[in-house]
Short mmCIF file of C-alpha atoms in Angstrom, two decimals:
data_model
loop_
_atom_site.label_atom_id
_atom_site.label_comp_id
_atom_site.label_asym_id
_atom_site.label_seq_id
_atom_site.Cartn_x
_atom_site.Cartn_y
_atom_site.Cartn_z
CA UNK I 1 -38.85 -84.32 1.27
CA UNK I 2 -35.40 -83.44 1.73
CA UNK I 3 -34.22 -81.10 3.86
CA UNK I 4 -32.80 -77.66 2.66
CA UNK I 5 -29.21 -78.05 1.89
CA UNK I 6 -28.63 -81.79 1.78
CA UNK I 7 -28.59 -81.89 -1.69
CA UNK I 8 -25.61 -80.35 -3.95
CA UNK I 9 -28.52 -79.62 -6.48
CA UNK I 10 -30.25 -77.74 -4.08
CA UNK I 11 -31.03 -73.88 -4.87
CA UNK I 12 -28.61 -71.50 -2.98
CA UNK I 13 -30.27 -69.67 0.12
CA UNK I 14 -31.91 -66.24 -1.52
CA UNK I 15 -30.96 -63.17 0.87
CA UNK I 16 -32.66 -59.99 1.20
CA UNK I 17 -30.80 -57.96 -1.51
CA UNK I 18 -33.22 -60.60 -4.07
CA UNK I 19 -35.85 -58.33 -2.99
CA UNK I 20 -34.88 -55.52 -4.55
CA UNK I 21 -36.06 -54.29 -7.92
CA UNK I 22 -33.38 -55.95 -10.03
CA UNK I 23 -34.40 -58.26 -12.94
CA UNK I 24 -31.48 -58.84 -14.56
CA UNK I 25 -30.25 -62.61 -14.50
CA UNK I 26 -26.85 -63.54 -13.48
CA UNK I 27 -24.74 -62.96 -16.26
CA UNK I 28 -26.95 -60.82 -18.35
CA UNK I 29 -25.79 -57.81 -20.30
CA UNK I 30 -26.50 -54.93 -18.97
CA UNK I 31 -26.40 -50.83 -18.92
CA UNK I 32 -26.65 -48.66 -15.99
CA UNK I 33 -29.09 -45.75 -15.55
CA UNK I 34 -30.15 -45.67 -19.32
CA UNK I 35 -32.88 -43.40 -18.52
CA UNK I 36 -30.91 -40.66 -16.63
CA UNK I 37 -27.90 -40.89 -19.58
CA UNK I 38 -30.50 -40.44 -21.85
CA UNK I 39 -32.39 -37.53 -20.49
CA UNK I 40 -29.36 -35.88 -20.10
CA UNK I 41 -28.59 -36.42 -23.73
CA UNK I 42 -31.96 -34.96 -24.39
CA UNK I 43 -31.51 -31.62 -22.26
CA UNK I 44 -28.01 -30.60 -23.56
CA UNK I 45 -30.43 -29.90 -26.85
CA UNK I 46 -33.23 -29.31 -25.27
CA UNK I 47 -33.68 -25.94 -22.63
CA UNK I 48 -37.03 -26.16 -21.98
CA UNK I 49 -36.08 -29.87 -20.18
CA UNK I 50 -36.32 -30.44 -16.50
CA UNK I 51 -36.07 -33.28 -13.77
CA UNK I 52 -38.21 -33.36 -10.76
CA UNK I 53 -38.20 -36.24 -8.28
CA UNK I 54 -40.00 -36.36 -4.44
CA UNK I 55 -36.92 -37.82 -2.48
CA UNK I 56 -36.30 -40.37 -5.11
CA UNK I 57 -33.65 -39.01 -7.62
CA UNK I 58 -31.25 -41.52 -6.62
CA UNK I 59 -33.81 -44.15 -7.14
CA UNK I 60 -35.24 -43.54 -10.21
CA UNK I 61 -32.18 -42.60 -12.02
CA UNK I 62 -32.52 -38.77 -11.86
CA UNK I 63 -29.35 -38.41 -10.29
CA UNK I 64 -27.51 -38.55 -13.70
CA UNK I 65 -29.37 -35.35 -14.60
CA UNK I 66 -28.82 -33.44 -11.25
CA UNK I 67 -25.29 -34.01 -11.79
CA UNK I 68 -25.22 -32.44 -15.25
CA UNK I 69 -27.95 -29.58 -14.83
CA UNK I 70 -28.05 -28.71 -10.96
CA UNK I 71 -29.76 -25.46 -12.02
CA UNK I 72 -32.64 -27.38 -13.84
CA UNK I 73 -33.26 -30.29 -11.21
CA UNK I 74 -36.21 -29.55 -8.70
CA UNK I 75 -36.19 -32.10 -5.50
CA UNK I 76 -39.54 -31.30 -4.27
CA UNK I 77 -39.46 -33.82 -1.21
CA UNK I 78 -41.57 -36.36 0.17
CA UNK I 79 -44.65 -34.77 -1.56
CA UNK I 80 -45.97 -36.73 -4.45
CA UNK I 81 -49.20 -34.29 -4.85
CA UNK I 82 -46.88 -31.21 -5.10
CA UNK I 83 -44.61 -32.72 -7.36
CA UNK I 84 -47.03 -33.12 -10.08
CA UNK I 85 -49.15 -30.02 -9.23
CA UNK I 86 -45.55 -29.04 -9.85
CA UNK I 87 -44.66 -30.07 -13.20
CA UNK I 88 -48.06 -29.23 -14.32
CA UNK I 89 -47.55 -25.13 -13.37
CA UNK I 90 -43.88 -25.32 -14.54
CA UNK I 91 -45.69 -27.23 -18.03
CA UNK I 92 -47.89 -24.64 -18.39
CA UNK I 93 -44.85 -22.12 -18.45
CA UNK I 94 -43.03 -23.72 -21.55
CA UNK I 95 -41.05 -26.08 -19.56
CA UNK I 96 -41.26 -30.11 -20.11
CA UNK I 97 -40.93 -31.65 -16.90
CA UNK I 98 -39.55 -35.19 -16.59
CA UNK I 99 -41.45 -36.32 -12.79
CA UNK I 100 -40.25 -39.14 -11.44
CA UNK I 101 -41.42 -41.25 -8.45
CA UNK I 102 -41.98 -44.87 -7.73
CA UNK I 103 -45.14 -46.30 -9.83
CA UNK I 104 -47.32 -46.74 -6.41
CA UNK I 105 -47.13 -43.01 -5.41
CA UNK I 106 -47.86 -42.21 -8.85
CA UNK I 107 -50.74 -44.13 -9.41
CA UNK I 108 -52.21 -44.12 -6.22
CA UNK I 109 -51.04 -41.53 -3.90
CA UNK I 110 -51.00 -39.23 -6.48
CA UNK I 111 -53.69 -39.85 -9.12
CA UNK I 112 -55.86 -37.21 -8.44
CA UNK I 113 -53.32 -34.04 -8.71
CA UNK I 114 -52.29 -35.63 -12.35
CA UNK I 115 -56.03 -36.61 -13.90
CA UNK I 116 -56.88 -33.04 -12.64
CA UNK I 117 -53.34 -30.76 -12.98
CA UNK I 118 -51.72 -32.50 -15.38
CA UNK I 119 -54.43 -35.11 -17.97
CA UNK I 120 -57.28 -32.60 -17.77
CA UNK I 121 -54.83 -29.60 -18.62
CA UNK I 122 -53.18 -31.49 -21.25
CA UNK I 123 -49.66 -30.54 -19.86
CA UNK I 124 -46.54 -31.72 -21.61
CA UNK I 125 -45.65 -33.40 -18.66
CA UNK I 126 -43.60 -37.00 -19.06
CA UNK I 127 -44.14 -39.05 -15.92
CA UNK I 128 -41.22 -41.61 -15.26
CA UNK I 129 -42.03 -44.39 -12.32
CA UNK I 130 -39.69 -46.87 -11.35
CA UNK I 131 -40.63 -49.94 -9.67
CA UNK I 132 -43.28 -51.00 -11.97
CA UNK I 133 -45.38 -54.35 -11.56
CA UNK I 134 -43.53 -57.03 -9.61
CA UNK I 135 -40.11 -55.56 -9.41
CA UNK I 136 -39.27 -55.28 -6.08
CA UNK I 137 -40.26 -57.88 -3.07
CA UNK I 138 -41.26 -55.73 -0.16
CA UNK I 139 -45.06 -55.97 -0.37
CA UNK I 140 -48.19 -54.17 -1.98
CA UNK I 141 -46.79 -50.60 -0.10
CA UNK I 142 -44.03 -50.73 -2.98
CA UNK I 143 -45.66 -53.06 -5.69
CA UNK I 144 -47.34 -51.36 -8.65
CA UNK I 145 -49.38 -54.19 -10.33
CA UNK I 146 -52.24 -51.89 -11.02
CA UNK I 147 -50.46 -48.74 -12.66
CA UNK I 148 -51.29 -49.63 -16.02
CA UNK I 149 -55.03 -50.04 -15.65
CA UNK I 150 -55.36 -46.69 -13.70
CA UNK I 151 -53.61 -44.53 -16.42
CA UNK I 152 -54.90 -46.53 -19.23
CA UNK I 153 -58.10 -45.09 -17.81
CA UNK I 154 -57.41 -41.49 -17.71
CA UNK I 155 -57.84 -39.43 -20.65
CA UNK I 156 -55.29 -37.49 -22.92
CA UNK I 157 -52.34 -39.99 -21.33
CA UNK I 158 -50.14 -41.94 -23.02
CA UNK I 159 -48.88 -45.01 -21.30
CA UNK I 160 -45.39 -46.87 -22.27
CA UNK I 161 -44.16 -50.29 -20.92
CA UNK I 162 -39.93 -50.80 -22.00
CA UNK I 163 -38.99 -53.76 -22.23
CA UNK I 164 -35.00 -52.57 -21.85
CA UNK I 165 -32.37 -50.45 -21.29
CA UNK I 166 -31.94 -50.18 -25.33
CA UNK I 167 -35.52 -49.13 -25.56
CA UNK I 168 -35.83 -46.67 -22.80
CA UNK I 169 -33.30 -44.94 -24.32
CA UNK I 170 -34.80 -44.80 -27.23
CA UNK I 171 -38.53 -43.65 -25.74
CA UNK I 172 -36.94 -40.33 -23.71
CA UNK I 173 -36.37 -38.43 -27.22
CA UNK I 174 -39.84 -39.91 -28.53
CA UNK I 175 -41.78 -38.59 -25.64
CA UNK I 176 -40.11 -35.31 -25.68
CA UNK I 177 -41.14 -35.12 -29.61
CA UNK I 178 -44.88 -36.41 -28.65
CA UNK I 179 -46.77 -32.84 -27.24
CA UNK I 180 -49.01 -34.34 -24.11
CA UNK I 181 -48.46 -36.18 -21.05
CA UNK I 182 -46.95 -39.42 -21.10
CA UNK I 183 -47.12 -41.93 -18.31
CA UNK I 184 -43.68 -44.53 -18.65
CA UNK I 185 -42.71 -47.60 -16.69
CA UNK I 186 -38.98 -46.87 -15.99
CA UNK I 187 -36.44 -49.74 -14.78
CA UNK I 188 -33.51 -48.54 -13.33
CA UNK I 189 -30.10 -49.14 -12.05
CA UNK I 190 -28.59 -52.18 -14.50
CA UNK I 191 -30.73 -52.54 -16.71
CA UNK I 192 -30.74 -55.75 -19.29
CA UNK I 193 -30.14 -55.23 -22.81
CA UNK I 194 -32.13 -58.06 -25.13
CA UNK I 195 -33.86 -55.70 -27.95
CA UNK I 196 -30.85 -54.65 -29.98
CA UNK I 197 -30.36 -58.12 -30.43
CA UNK I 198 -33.07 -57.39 -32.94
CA UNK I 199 -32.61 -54.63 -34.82
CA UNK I 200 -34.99 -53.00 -32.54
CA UNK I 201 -36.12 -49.06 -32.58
CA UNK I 202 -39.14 -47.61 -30.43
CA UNK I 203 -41.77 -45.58 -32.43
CA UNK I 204 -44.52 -44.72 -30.15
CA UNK I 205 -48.14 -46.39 -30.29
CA UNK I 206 -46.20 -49.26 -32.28
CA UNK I 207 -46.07 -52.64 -31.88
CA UNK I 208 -42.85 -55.00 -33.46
CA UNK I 209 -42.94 -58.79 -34.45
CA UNK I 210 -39.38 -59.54 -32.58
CA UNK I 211 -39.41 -62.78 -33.99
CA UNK I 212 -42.60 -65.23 -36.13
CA UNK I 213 -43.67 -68.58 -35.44
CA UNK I 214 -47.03 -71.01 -36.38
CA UNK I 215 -47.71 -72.59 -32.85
CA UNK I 216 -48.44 -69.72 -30.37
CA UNK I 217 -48.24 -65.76 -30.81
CA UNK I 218 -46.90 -63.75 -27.46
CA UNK I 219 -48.24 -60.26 -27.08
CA UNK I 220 -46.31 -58.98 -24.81
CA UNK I 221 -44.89 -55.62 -22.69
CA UNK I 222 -42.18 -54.76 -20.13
CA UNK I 223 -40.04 -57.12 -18.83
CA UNK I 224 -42.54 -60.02 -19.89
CA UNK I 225 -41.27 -59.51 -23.82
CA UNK I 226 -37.46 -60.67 -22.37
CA UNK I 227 -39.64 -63.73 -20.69
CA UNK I 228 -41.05 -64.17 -23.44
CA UNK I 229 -38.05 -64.19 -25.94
CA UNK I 230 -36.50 -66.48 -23.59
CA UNK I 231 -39.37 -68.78 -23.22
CA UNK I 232 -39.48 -68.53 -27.13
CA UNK I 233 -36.15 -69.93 -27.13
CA UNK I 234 -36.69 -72.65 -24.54
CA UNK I 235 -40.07 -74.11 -26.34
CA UNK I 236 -38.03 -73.89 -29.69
CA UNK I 237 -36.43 -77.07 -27.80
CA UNK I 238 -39.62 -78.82 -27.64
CA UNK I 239 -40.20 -77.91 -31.20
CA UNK I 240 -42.81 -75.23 -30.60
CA UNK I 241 -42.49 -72.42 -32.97
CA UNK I 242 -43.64 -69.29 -30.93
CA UNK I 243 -44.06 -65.50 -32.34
CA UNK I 244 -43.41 -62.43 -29.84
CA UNK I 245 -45.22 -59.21 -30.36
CA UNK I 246 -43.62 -56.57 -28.09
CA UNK I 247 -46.11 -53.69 -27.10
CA UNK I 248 -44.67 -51.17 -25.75
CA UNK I 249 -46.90 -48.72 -25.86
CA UNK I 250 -49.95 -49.82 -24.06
CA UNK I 251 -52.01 -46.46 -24.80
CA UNK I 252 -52.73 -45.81 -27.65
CA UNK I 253 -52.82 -49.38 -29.03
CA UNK I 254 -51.48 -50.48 -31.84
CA UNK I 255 -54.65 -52.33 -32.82
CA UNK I 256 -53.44 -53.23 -36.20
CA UNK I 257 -50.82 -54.92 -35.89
CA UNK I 258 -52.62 -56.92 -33.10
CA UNK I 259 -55.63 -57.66 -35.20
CA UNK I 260 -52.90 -58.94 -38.09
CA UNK I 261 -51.24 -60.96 -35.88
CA UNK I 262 -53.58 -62.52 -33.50
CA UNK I 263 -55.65 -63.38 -37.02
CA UNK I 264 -53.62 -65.24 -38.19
CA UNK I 265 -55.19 -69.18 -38.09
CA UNK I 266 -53.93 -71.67 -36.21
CA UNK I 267 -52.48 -70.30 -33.44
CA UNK I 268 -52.61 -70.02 -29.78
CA UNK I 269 -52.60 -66.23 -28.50
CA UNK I 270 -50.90 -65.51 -25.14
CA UNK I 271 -50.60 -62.01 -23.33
CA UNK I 272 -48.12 -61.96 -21.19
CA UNK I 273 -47.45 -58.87 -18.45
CA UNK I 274 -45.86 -57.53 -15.44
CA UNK I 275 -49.07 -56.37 -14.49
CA UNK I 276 -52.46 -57.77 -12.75
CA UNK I 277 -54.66 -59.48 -15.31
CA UNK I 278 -57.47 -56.80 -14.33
CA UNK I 279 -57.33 -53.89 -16.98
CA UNK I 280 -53.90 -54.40 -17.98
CA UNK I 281 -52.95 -54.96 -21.45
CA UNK I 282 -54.42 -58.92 -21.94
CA UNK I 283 -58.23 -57.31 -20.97
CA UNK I 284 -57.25 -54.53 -23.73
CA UNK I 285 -55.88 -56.70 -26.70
CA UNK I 286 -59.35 -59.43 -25.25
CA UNK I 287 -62.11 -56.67 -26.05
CA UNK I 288 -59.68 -55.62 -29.11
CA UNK I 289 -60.12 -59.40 -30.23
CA UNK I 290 -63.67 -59.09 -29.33
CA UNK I 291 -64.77 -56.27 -30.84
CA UNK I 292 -63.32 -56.89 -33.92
CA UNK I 293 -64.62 -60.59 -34.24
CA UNK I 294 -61.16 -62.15 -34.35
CA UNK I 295 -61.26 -65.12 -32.14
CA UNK I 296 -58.35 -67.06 -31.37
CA UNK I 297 -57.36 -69.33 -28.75
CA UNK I 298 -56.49 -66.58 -25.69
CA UNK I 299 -54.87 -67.05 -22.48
CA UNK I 300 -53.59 -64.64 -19.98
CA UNK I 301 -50.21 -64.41 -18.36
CA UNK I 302 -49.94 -61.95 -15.64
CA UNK I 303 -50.03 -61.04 -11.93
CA UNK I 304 -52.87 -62.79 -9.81
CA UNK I 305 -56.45 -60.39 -8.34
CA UNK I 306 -55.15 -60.14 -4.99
CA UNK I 307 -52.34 -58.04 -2.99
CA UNK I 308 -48.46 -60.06 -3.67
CA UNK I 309 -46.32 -61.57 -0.79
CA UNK I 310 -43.14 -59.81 0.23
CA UNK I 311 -39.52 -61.76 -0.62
CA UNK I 312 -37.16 -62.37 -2.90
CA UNK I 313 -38.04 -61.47 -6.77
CA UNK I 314 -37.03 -64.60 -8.44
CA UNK I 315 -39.30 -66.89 -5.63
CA UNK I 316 -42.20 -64.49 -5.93
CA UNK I 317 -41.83 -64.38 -10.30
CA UNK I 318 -41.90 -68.05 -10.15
CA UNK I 319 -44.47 -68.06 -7.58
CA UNK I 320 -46.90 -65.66 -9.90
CA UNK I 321 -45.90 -67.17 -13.33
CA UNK I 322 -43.53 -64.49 -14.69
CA UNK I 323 -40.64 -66.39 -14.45
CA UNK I 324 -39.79 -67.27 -17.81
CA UNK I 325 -39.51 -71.36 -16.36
CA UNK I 326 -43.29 -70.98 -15.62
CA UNK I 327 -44.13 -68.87 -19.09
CA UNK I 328 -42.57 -71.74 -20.75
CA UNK I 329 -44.42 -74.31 -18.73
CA UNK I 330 -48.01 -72.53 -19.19
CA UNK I 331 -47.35 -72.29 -22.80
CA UNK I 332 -46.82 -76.32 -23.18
CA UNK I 333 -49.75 -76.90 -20.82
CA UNK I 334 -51.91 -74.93 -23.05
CA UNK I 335 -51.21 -76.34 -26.22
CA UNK I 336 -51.27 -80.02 -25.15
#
């Protein structure tokens, strides 16, 4: 084996600012803070819109709105439990909170105070968490790769999974318009644009065919639909003709156009997330499939049963099979 750096081929030495939740690949479009331009946007119509954060406005993109509307921006402090208990007393006053927080505090430190406050009440309360999945490298303290099985479980939420900066943009007016909590998946900072490539627009608890193919359908959410677009593009080399099926909205589930598409003969069906294989979105389209008696091919794409290893994102997404290299490379094992 050779050692590191005595080949020109070798890959450059990965520093500690990989680790951070950026997923955007080196020269990638891009737009910064979509979701904090766009909730702005939202509350210059809207009065009844405001921003809370515990100590993470700068990190979650919030800062954009305390900027524009000081007076309607609550920092509530390091205090996940009374942020939430909150949102859901300023809800029940005629106000729509937007509550943001990093998906870990949300869905564990905090779960309790929203099924209770928030889900039982049916507050209009939109919960925004950055740091979804495997989107930052410092360990299971700061990696959400249950978040989606948790709130997929609780009842009266809605739970949304962007894929982009162009879509996030497009959910903040569609969750305001939806009456109920809403639990969203938020990336922040530079955020990639891929979906208006595609004529894309967001309507919630819908799924879109971003582009049709015979050999393999991916179902996919989150960041794992620009994998899979990409790894669409790369097996296109090998002449494999792969479909995508973006799912953003992971509750409620857009079961038809599943059913339509993952009946269709012939075809391998792959569900790809940024999320652990446990009670994510493949085990919701599988007893979909099931239930239904549609039966294809199925294989899973996702984060591993067991508590991820700290470094640099692009190691650890190759090292878990997100990477779009490895979705391409599980796809061509599968259909040999």
């Amino acid at each position: 084996m050779k050692s590191a750096g005595s080949s020109s081929s070798a890959k450059p030495r990965l520093t500690t600012s990989a680790m951070i939740a950026s997923i955007a690949a080196e020269g990638q479009r891009t737009k910064p803070t979509p979701f904090g331009h766009a909730l702005v946007e939202l509350a210059r119509s809207r009065e009844d819109v405001v921003g809370m954060t515990a100590d993470l406005g700068k990190y979650t993109d919030l800062q954009i709105f305390a900027q524009a509307f000081p007076d309607r921006y609550y920092q509530m402090g390091m205090a996940e439990q009374l942020l939430f208990g909150a949102a859901s007393g300023l809800a029940a006053e005629g106000f729509m909170p937007f509550a943001t927080t990093y998906a870990v505090f949300a869905s564990r430190r905090a779960y309790d105070f929203i099924h209770q406050t928030i889900a039982e009440e049916d507050r209009n309360v939109k919960i925004a968490c950055a740091l979804p999945g495997l989107t930052s490298g410092y360990g299971p303290s700061h990696q959400a790769a249950e978040d989606l099985a948790l709130f997929r479980a609780m009842p009266n939420m809605t739970v949304i999974d962007p894929c982009d900066a162009h879509e996030i943009e497009q959910i903040v007016p569609a969750v305001a318009a939806h009456r109920g909590p809403v639990y969203m998946r938020l990336l922040r900072g530079q955020v990639p644009l891929v979906l208006d490539e595609y004529n894309y627009r967001f309507e919630l608890g819908k799924a879109a065919l971003l582009r049709d193919g015979g050999d393999v359908l991916i179902i996919s959410s989150g960041i794992m639909t620009m994998r899979a677009l990409e790894a669409a593009q790369a097996l296109s080399d090998d002449r494999v003709n792969a479909a995508v099926l973006h799912v953003p909205t992971i509750k409620p589930l857009d079961t038809e156009a599943i059913l339509h598409e993952a009946g269709r003969p012939g075809r391998l069906v792959v569900v790809a997330e940024n999320h652990t294989v446990i009670g994510g979105l493949g085990e919701a389209v599988a007893s979909l499939l099931m239930r239904s008696g549609v039966h294809p091919a199925f294989r899973q794409i996702g984060l591993p049963d067991e508590f991820l290893a700290a470094g640099a994102l692009p190691t650890l997404h190759d090292r878990y099979g997100i990477s779009t290299a490895e979705v391409t490379r599980q796809i061509k094992e599968w259909l040999r």
